[in-house]
Short mmCIF file of C-alpha atoms and ligand atoms in Angstrom, two decimals:
data_model
loop_
_atom_site.label_atom_id
_atom_site.label_comp_id
_atom_site.label_asym_id
_atom_site.label_seq_id
_atom_site.Cartn_x
_atom_site.Cartn_y
_atom_site.Cartn_z
CA UNK A 1 49.37 -63.84 -97.40
CA UNK A 2 48.69 -64.50 -93.72
CA UNK A 3 48.76 -68.13 -92.63
CA UNK A 4 45.38 -69.72 -93.21
CA UNK A 5 43.43 -70.75 -90.13
CA UNK A 6 43.73 -74.50 -90.66
CA UNK A 7 47.49 -74.31 -91.17
CA UNK A 8 47.87 -72.19 -88.06
CA UNK A 9 45.60 -74.41 -85.99
CA UNK A 10 47.49 -77.53 -87.04
CA UNK A 11 50.86 -75.95 -86.19
CA UNK A 12 49.66 -74.66 -82.83
CA UNK A 13 48.35 -78.04 -81.89
CA UNK A 14 51.66 -79.64 -82.90
CA UNK A 15 53.48 -77.03 -80.81
CA UNK A 16 51.21 -77.74 -77.85
CA UNK A 17 51.93 -81.46 -78.14
CA UNK A 18 55.70 -80.81 -78.26
CA UNK A 19 55.41 -78.63 -75.15
CA UNK A 20 53.43 -81.32 -73.34
CA UNK A 21 56.20 -83.88 -73.85
CA UNK A 22 59.11 -81.47 -73.38
CA UNK A 23 61.34 -82.91 -70.62
CA UNK A 24 62.33 -79.34 -69.65
CA UNK A 25 58.76 -78.08 -69.24
CA UNK A 26 58.79 -78.44 -65.45
CA UNK A 27 61.61 -75.89 -65.21
CA UNK A 28 59.49 -73.05 -66.53
CA UNK A 29 57.79 -72.73 -63.15
CA UNK A 30 61.15 -71.98 -61.61
CA UNK A 31 61.18 -68.60 -63.35
CA UNK A 32 59.34 -65.36 -62.58
CA UNK A 33 56.26 -65.60 -64.81
CA UNK A 34 56.09 -63.49 -67.94
CA UNK A 35 53.69 -60.56 -67.95
CA UNK A 36 50.33 -61.44 -69.55
CA UNK A 37 50.45 -61.44 -73.30
CA UNK A 38 54.23 -61.37 -73.58
CA UNK A 39 56.13 -63.85 -75.74
CA UNK A 40 59.80 -63.69 -74.85
CA UNK A 41 62.26 -64.59 -77.59
CA UNK A 42 65.13 -62.56 -76.19
CA UNK A 43 66.67 -64.86 -73.59
CA UNK A 44 69.83 -64.67 -75.68
CA UNK A 45 70.13 -61.00 -74.73
CA UNK A 46 68.82 -61.15 -71.18
CA UNK A 47 67.70 -64.40 -69.61
CA UNK A 48 64.69 -64.46 -67.28
CA UNK A 49 64.98 -64.27 -63.49
CA UNK A 50 64.68 -67.32 -61.29
CA UNK A 51 61.82 -67.12 -58.82
CA UNK A 52 63.99 -68.02 -55.86
CA UNK A 53 66.55 -65.26 -56.39
CA UNK A 54 64.83 -62.54 -54.31
CA UNK A 55 64.49 -64.86 -51.32
CA UNK A 56 68.00 -66.26 -51.71
CA UNK A 57 69.68 -62.90 -52.14
CA UNK A 58 67.53 -61.40 -49.39
CA UNK A 59 68.73 -64.11 -47.03
CA UNK A 60 72.36 -63.57 -47.98
CA UNK A 61 71.96 -59.83 -47.39
CA UNK A 62 70.33 -60.34 -44.00
CA UNK A 63 72.35 -63.23 -42.67
CA UNK A 64 75.72 -63.26 -44.38
CA UNK A 65 76.16 -59.55 -44.96
CA UNK A 66 74.00 -58.16 -42.13
CA UNK A 67 74.82 -60.88 -39.59
CA UNK A 68 78.23 -62.09 -40.66
CA UNK A 69 79.46 -58.63 -41.68
CA UNK A 70 83.13 -58.60 -42.68
CA UNK A 71 83.53 -62.13 -41.30
CA UNK A 72 81.64 -63.54 -44.27
CA UNK A 73 84.64 -62.93 -46.46
CA UNK A 74 86.02 -66.15 -45.00
CA UNK A 75 83.72 -68.08 -47.35
CA UNK A 76 83.05 -65.34 -49.96
CA UNK A 77 86.74 -65.27 -50.74
CA UNK A 78 86.69 -68.52 -52.68
CA UNK A 79 83.25 -68.10 -54.24
CA UNK A 80 84.41 -66.88 -57.66
CA UNK A 81 86.59 -69.90 -58.22
CA UNK A 82 84.08 -72.32 -56.68
CA UNK A 83 81.31 -71.09 -58.97
CA UNK A 84 83.80 -71.04 -61.84
CA UNK A 85 84.50 -74.72 -61.19
CA UNK A 86 80.78 -75.57 -61.16
CA UNK A 87 80.21 -73.65 -64.37
CA UNK A 88 83.30 -75.15 -65.98
CA UNK A 89 82.39 -78.73 -65.07
CA UNK A 90 78.71 -78.45 -65.95
CA UNK A 91 78.64 -76.39 -69.10
CA UNK A 92 82.13 -75.86 -70.47
CA UNK A 93 84.01 -79.15 -70.29
CA UNK A 94 86.70 -77.47 -68.19
CA UNK A 95 88.78 -79.02 -65.41
CA UNK A 96 88.84 -77.73 -61.82
CA UNK A 97 90.87 -74.56 -61.42
CA UNK A 98 90.42 -73.36 -65.00
CA UNK A 99 87.38 -71.05 -64.76
CA UNK A 100 86.66 -68.05 -62.58
CA UNK A 101 83.80 -65.56 -62.47
CA UNK A 102 84.68 -61.88 -62.66
CA UNK A 103 84.10 -58.50 -64.30
CA UNK A 104 82.31 -58.19 -67.66
CA UNK A 105 83.05 -60.17 -70.82
CA UNK A 106 84.68 -57.07 -72.26
CA UNK A 107 87.10 -56.69 -69.36
CA UNK A 108 87.85 -60.42 -69.25
CA UNK A 109 88.57 -60.39 -72.97
CA UNK A 110 91.00 -57.54 -72.43
CA UNK A 111 92.73 -59.35 -69.59
CA UNK A 112 93.16 -62.60 -71.50
CA UNK A 113 94.06 -60.99 -74.82
CA UNK A 114 96.79 -58.91 -73.19
CA UNK A 115 98.12 -61.91 -71.27
CA UNK A 116 98.17 -64.02 -74.46
CA UNK A 117 99.90 -61.33 -76.50
CA UNK A 118 102.52 -61.04 -73.79
CA UNK A 119 103.11 -64.80 -74.01
CA UNK A 120 103.91 -64.62 -77.75
CA UNK A 121 106.64 -61.97 -77.92
CA UNK A 122 107.69 -60.97 -81.42
CA UNK A 123 104.32 -61.85 -82.94
CA UNK A 124 102.61 -58.59 -83.83
CA UNK A 125 99.30 -59.64 -85.43
CA UNK A 126 96.00 -60.46 -83.73
CA UNK A 127 93.24 -62.15 -85.72
CA UNK A 128 89.51 -61.72 -85.15
CA UNK A 129 86.52 -63.02 -87.08
CA UNK A 130 85.08 -60.24 -89.21
CA UNK A 131 81.56 -60.64 -87.75
CA UNK A 132 82.60 -60.71 -84.12
CA UNK A 133 80.61 -58.88 -81.48
CA UNK A 134 81.66 -55.20 -81.57
CA UNK A 135 83.13 -55.08 -78.07
CA UNK A 136 85.63 -57.83 -79.00
CA UNK A 137 86.81 -55.86 -81.98
CA UNK A 138 87.00 -52.62 -80.02
CA UNK A 139 89.06 -54.23 -77.28
CA UNK A 140 91.55 -55.69 -79.75
CA UNK A 141 91.75 -52.46 -81.76
CA UNK A 142 92.43 -50.57 -78.54
CA UNK A 143 95.18 -52.99 -77.55
CA UNK A 144 96.68 -52.84 -81.04
CA UNK A 145 96.71 -49.05 -81.11
CA UNK A 146 98.41 -48.82 -77.76
CA UNK A 147 100.95 -51.59 -78.32
CA UNK A 148 101.79 -51.17 -81.98
CA UNK A 149 100.10 -54.38 -83.16
CA UNK A 150 97.98 -55.08 -86.20
CA UNK A 151 94.45 -56.54 -86.12
CA UNK A 152 93.56 -58.70 -89.10
CA UNK A 153 90.28 -60.39 -89.93
CA UNK A 154 89.23 -63.96 -90.50
CA UNK A 155 86.55 -63.71 -93.19
CA UNK A 156 83.21 -64.58 -91.62
CA UNK A 157 80.05 -64.88 -93.70
CA UNK A 158 77.14 -62.88 -92.28
CA UNK A 159 74.88 -65.95 -92.26
CA UNK A 160 77.20 -68.94 -92.23
CA UNK A 161 80.10 -67.75 -90.09
CA UNK A 162 83.63 -69.08 -90.68
CA UNK A 163 85.31 -72.46 -91.00
CA UNK A 164 88.79 -73.83 -90.49
CA UNK A 165 89.82 -72.93 -94.04
CA UNK A 166 88.96 -69.28 -93.42
CA UNK A 167 91.06 -69.29 -90.26
CA UNK A 168 93.97 -71.04 -91.99
CA UNK A 169 93.89 -68.51 -94.81
CA UNK A 170 94.63 -65.71 -92.30
CA UNK A 171 97.26 -67.46 -90.20
CA UNK A 172 100.99 -66.91 -90.52
CA UNK A 173 104.03 -66.73 -88.25
CA UNK A 174 103.25 -63.13 -87.26
CA UNK A 175 99.93 -64.09 -85.62
CA UNK A 176 100.18 -64.45 -81.84
CA UNK A 177 96.50 -64.55 -80.87
CA UNK A 178 93.25 -65.50 -82.62
CA UNK A 179 90.01 -64.28 -81.07
CA UNK A 180 86.84 -65.97 -82.34
CA UNK A 181 83.13 -66.17 -81.51
CA UNK A 182 81.98 -69.73 -81.05
CA UNK A 183 78.34 -68.89 -81.84
CA UNK A 184 77.92 -65.70 -83.84
CA UNK A 185 75.75 -63.06 -82.20
CA UNK A 186 74.07 -62.10 -85.46
CA UNK A 187 73.35 -65.35 -87.28
CA UNK A 188 73.98 -68.00 -84.58
CA UNK A 189 76.55 -69.61 -86.92
CA UNK A 190 78.58 -72.06 -84.83
CA UNK A 191 82.26 -72.72 -85.36
CA UNK A 192 83.85 -76.15 -85.21
CA UNK A 193 86.33 -75.65 -82.39
CA UNK A 194 88.59 -78.71 -82.58
CA UNK A 195 89.99 -78.37 -86.14
CA UNK A 196 90.22 -74.60 -85.77
CA UNK A 197 92.19 -74.94 -82.53
CA UNK A 198 94.53 -77.45 -84.19
CA UNK A 199 95.18 -75.10 -87.12
CA UNK A 200 95.89 -72.18 -84.78
CA UNK A 201 98.22 -74.22 -82.60
CA UNK A 202 100.16 -75.56 -85.55
CA UNK A 203 100.96 -71.96 -86.49
CA UNK A 204 102.16 -71.28 -82.94
CA UNK A 205 99.37 -68.89 -81.90
CA UNK A 206 96.93 -69.01 -78.98
CA UNK A 207 93.14 -69.03 -79.36
CA UNK A 208 90.62 -67.06 -77.30
CA UNK A 209 86.96 -68.00 -77.75
CA UNK A 210 83.96 -65.79 -76.99
CA UNK A 211 81.27 -68.11 -75.60
CA UNK A 212 78.55 -65.54 -74.83
CA UNK A 213 76.05 -67.13 -77.22
CA UNK A 214 77.17 -70.71 -76.53
CA UNK A 215 77.19 -71.26 -72.79
CA UNK A 216 73.96 -72.86 -71.63
CA UNK A 217 72.73 -73.33 -75.19
CA UNK A 218 75.10 -75.65 -77.05
CA UNK A 219 77.72 -78.18 -75.94
CA UNK A 220 81.18 -76.76 -75.28
CA UNK A 221 84.20 -78.96 -74.59
CA UNK A 222 87.09 -76.64 -73.81
CA UNK A 223 89.35 -79.46 -72.67
CA UNK A 224 88.59 -81.97 -75.40
CA UNK A 225 88.79 -79.49 -78.25
CA UNK A 226 92.09 -78.05 -77.02
CA UNK A 227 91.05 -74.47 -76.27
CA UNK A 228 93.57 -72.11 -74.67
CA UNK A 229 91.40 -69.26 -73.42
CA UNK A 230 87.72 -68.33 -73.32
CA UNK A 231 85.34 -65.71 -71.99
CA UNK A 232 81.57 -65.44 -71.80
CA UNK A 233 78.67 -63.77 -70.06
CA UNK A 234 76.12 -65.12 -67.61
CA UNK A 235 73.13 -62.87 -68.21
CA UNK A 236 71.90 -64.65 -71.33
CA UNK A 237 71.29 -68.41 -71.16
CA UNK A 238 72.53 -68.63 -67.55
CA UNK A 239 69.82 -66.23 -66.36
CA UNK A 240 72.06 -64.57 -63.78
CA UNK A 241 70.67 -61.09 -64.34
CA UNK A 242 71.59 -57.75 -65.89
CA UNK A 243 75.23 -56.97 -65.25
CA UNK A 244 75.93 -60.31 -63.56
CA UNK A 245 79.65 -61.03 -63.69
CA UNK A 246 81.14 -62.84 -66.66
CA UNK A 247 83.56 -65.79 -66.64
CA UNK A 248 86.97 -66.50 -68.01
CA UNK A 249 88.78 -69.75 -68.75
CA UNK A 250 92.52 -70.33 -68.93
CA UNK A 251 93.81 -73.80 -69.75
CA UNK A 252 95.69 -75.15 -66.78
CA UNK A 253 98.92 -75.67 -68.71
CA UNK A 254 99.09 -71.97 -69.67
CA UNK A 255 98.29 -70.38 -66.34
CA UNK A 256 101.81 -70.01 -64.98
CA UNK A 257 103.08 -68.39 -68.20
CA UNK A 258 100.27 -65.84 -68.55
CA UNK A 259 100.71 -62.60 -66.68
CA UNK A 260 97.54 -60.60 -66.13
CA UNK A 261 97.62 -57.02 -67.43
CA UNK A 262 95.69 -55.68 -64.44
CA UNK A 263 97.71 -56.15 -61.31
CA UNK A 264 94.94 -56.06 -58.74
CA UNK A 265 95.11 -57.11 -55.12
CA UNK A 266 92.55 -59.91 -55.57
CA UNK A 267 94.89 -61.51 -58.08
CA UNK A 268 97.96 -61.13 -55.92
CA UNK A 269 99.70 -63.86 -53.97
CA UNK A 270 99.54 -63.24 -50.22
CA UNK A 271 96.79 -60.68 -50.74
CA UNK A 272 96.57 -59.70 -47.10
CA UNK A 273 100.27 -59.33 -46.61
CA UNK A 274 99.66 -55.99 -48.34
CA UNK A 275 103.12 -56.21 -49.87
CA UNK A 276 104.74 -53.34 -51.71
CA UNK A 277 105.02 -55.20 -55.00
CA UNK A 278 102.74 -57.42 -57.03
CA UNK A 279 103.30 -61.13 -57.41
CA UNK A 280 100.48 -63.01 -59.18
CA UNK A 281 98.67 -65.82 -57.42
CA UNK A 282 99.28 -69.31 -58.67
CA UNK A 283 96.37 -70.58 -60.77
CA UNK A 284 93.23 -69.03 -62.20
CA UNK A 285 92.88 -66.62 -59.25
CA UNK A 286 95.56 -64.38 -60.79
CA UNK A 287 92.96 -63.22 -63.31
CA UNK A 288 90.85 -61.61 -60.61
CA UNK A 289 91.49 -57.90 -60.22
CA UNK A 290 89.36 -56.11 -57.61
CA UNK A 291 86.73 -57.19 -55.09
CA UNK A 292 84.40 -59.74 -56.73
CA UNK A 293 80.63 -58.99 -56.86
CA UNK A 294 79.37 -61.57 -54.40
CA UNK A 295 75.62 -61.14 -54.96
CA UNK A 296 76.12 -61.38 -58.72
CA UNK A 297 78.26 -64.48 -58.38
CA UNK A 298 75.56 -66.10 -56.26
CA UNK A 299 73.07 -65.41 -59.04
CA UNK A 300 75.45 -67.05 -61.49
CA UNK A 301 75.61 -70.07 -59.22
CA UNK A 302 71.82 -70.37 -59.18
CA UNK A 303 71.68 -70.18 -62.97
CA UNK A 304 74.42 -72.78 -63.36
CA UNK A 305 72.80 -75.12 -60.83
CA UNK A 306 69.44 -74.94 -62.54
CA UNK A 307 70.95 -75.77 -65.92
CA UNK A 308 72.96 -78.58 -64.31
CA UNK A 309 69.77 -79.97 -62.81
CA UNK A 310 68.15 -79.79 -66.24
CA UNK A 311 70.88 -82.09 -67.55
CA UNK A 312 73.49 -79.56 -68.70
CA UNK A 313 74.15 -79.49 -72.45
CA UNK A 314 72.74 -82.98 -72.98
CA UNK A 315 69.42 -81.83 -71.50
CA UNK A 316 69.40 -78.38 -73.09
CA UNK A 317 70.91 -78.79 -76.53
CA UNK A 318 68.36 -81.22 -78.03
CA UNK A 319 65.66 -78.69 -77.16
CA UNK A 320 67.68 -75.87 -78.75
CA UNK A 321 67.92 -77.93 -81.93
CA UNK A 322 64.22 -78.81 -81.89
CA UNK A 323 63.10 -75.21 -81.26
CA UNK A 324 65.29 -73.68 -83.96
CA UNK A 325 64.35 -76.46 -86.43
CA UNK A 326 60.66 -75.80 -85.72
CA UNK A 327 61.23 -72.08 -86.21
CA UNK A 328 63.02 -72.74 -89.48
CA UNK A 329 60.19 -74.92 -90.74
CA UNK A 330 57.61 -72.24 -89.93
CA UNK A 331 59.76 -69.49 -91.39
CA UNK A 332 60.07 -71.42 -94.65
CA UNK A 333 56.33 -72.01 -94.69
CA UNK A 334 54.98 -68.61 -93.68
CA UNK A 335 57.73 -66.01 -93.87
CA UNK A 336 59.92 -66.83 -96.86
CA UNK A 337 56.95 -66.54 -99.26
CA UNK A 338 56.31 -62.97 -98.05
CA UNK A 339 59.82 -61.56 -98.36
CA UNK A 340 61.90 -62.96 -95.50
CA UNK A 341 65.12 -64.87 -95.85
CA UNK A 342 66.53 -67.26 -93.27
CA UNK A 343 69.89 -65.80 -92.23
CA UNK A 344 71.07 -68.58 -89.90
CA UNK A 345 72.74 -71.85 -90.86
CA UNK A 346 70.30 -74.59 -91.79
CA UNK A 347 72.51 -77.38 -90.49
CA UNK A 348 71.73 -77.86 -86.79
CA UNK A 349 75.34 -78.70 -85.97
CA UNK A 350 76.37 -75.34 -87.42
CA UNK A 351 74.03 -73.13 -85.39
CA UNK A 352 73.34 -72.06 -81.83
CA UNK A 353 70.01 -71.42 -80.13
CA UNK A 354 68.70 -68.46 -82.06
CA UNK A 355 67.26 -68.04 -85.50
CA UNK A 356 67.85 -64.95 -87.58
CA UNK A 357 65.60 -63.68 -90.34
CA UNK A 358 66.44 -61.07 -92.92
CA UNK A 359 63.76 -58.65 -94.09
CA UNK A 360 64.00 -55.20 -95.68
CA UNK A 361 61.75 -53.76 -92.93
CA UNK A 362 63.34 -55.74 -90.10
CA UNK A 363 63.79 -52.76 -87.78
CA UNK A 364 60.19 -51.66 -88.11
CA UNK A 365 58.86 -55.20 -87.82
CA UNK A 366 60.82 -55.71 -84.63
CA UNK A 367 59.20 -52.62 -83.17
CA UNK A 368 55.75 -53.77 -84.26
CA UNK A 369 56.38 -57.18 -82.73
CA UNK A 370 57.38 -55.54 -79.46
CA UNK A 371 54.18 -53.49 -79.47
CA UNK A 372 52.28 -56.75 -79.92
CA UNK A 373 54.10 -58.22 -76.89
CA UNK A 374 56.58 -60.35 -78.85
CA UNK A 375 60.07 -59.41 -77.64
CA UNK A 376 62.89 -60.12 -80.09
CA UNK A 377 66.05 -58.29 -81.18
CA UNK A 378 66.76 -56.20 -84.24
CA UNK A 379 70.30 -56.62 -85.50
CA UNK A 380 71.94 -54.63 -88.25
CA UNK A 381 71.73 -54.45 -91.16
CA UNK A 382 68.23 -55.90 -91.60
CA UNK A 383 67.78 -58.86 -89.30
CA UNK A 384 65.37 -60.05 -86.66
CA UNK A 385 66.81 -62.40 -84.09
CA UNK A 386 64.52 -64.92 -82.42
CA UNK A 387 66.23 -66.21 -79.28
CA UNK A 388 65.12 -69.66 -78.14
CA UNK A 389 66.50 -70.29 -74.67
CA UNK A 390 65.97 -74.03 -74.21
CA UNK A 391 65.11 -73.82 -70.51
CA UNK A 392 62.31 -71.25 -70.89
CA UNK A 393 61.10 -71.03 -74.51
CA UNK A 394 58.15 -73.15 -75.63
CA UNK A 395 57.28 -74.46 -79.07
CA UNK A 396 54.03 -72.52 -78.73
CA UNK A 397 56.04 -69.31 -78.17
CA UNK A 398 57.89 -69.95 -81.42
CA UNK A 399 54.73 -70.72 -83.38
CA UNK A 400 52.81 -67.72 -82.04
CA UNK A 401 55.72 -65.35 -82.62
CA UNK A 402 56.16 -66.43 -86.22
CA UNK A 403 52.42 -66.28 -86.87
CA UNK A 404 52.38 -62.75 -85.49
CA UNK A 405 55.36 -61.78 -87.58
CA UNK A 406 53.68 -63.13 -90.70
CA UNK A 407 50.54 -61.09 -89.95
CA UNK A 408 52.54 -57.93 -89.37
CA UNK A 409 54.66 -58.32 -92.50
CA UNK A 410 51.90 -59.01 -94.99
CA UNK A 411 52.61 -56.54 -97.79
C1 PLP B 501 79.22 -62.28 -78.25
C2 PLP B 501 79.31 -61.22 -77.20
N1 PLP B 501 80.52 -60.84 -76.76
C3 PLP B 501 80.65 -59.89 -75.82
C4 PLP B 501 79.55 -59.26 -75.28
C5 PLP B 501 79.76 -58.17 -74.27
O1 PLP B 501 79.56 -58.63 -72.99
P1 PLP B 501 79.74 -57.67 -71.70
O2 PLP B 501 78.69 -56.64 -71.79
O3 PLP B 501 79.58 -58.62 -70.56
O4 PLP B 501 81.10 -57.09 -71.74
C6 PLP B 501 78.27 -59.63 -75.70
C7 PLP B 501 77.08 -58.97 -75.14
O5 PLP B 501 75.96 -59.18 -75.52
C8 PLP B 501 78.16 -60.64 -76.69
O6 PLP B 501 76.96 -61.03 -77.14
#
């Protein structure tokens, strides 16, 4: 049963009205336009480029690199921590000196997990949520194999994620580190950080949050909720580009006790003394390793500044809620009757900015959607992920994508 014309027309006109009053609509012009006929619901895998990036980066290449040459390191040197501070203040609820931009999420996770494990000697278990992003699991398994530790799981439901009770059920005095996804990559299930952090701390462990699917989409308050450590990427909702450097957060109070596992010269005190032995820098800078990617960090700064201008989480999050709620309503109306199941939490305070649908032919439908110009993600085992980046996605995008999906899936 494809949606009847009147139903579709009514929904599209409602979507158009929501777009017309969307306070974020003006920001869409700040992005490189989409190719004709493309509906992009994949900003949670790769955000779209800002229009001004080519000119900005071109200028930096010509003037700062080409003109300033090696001298430009006088101001590039502090860029990672400066941009980390902007990102932390705007989108993470972090204090100055707690965030830096570096490496990939994977490498940052390794650095912080190793440092945390080292700070809890005698504790030989690391916990991870059972539906974490694969790289997180691989990193912890690799650490465990090499250092004789055990990785245990916090039971996470494929659609609903995990709650504080699930975390508590896995905690004991052997656990030194708990690594959790704040918003699940598959279902968008969102964890309630504050009670989970309290439970972890009362057992004496440290917590490390993966914020890849949170930052720029949902509110995060690392200080207020008592987080210890966090990592996340910048190429999704921050629109910093493929391979743009990730970020890491270390709570100020822990920094002096945590020793980085990679002793690189950019994390060393008195870097240019070129000393024979490594002494870590004071502060967050110790978690840098090698030369930071300046052009990538500048792209991160542009993404952060745009989201800050759009109001930060208080500007972005209401739109994320409205888009996913609209998608849910249309999925219930047009997709559930033809064999789909909503595989994301229905409570807005329990989900991030994407909506996941289960269907037996999900992989094939995703490919058909892509051929029709609707870009989404397939996720195992049988899910289609519709990413709704608040700064760029329109209500009309959501309506058209779901209408197209309903047409393609008609049995
Ligand atoms: C939740 C989550 N964690 C980690 C990663 C890996 O990030 P990176 O490729 O920057 O290491 C991703 C990538 O999509 C992710 O979604």
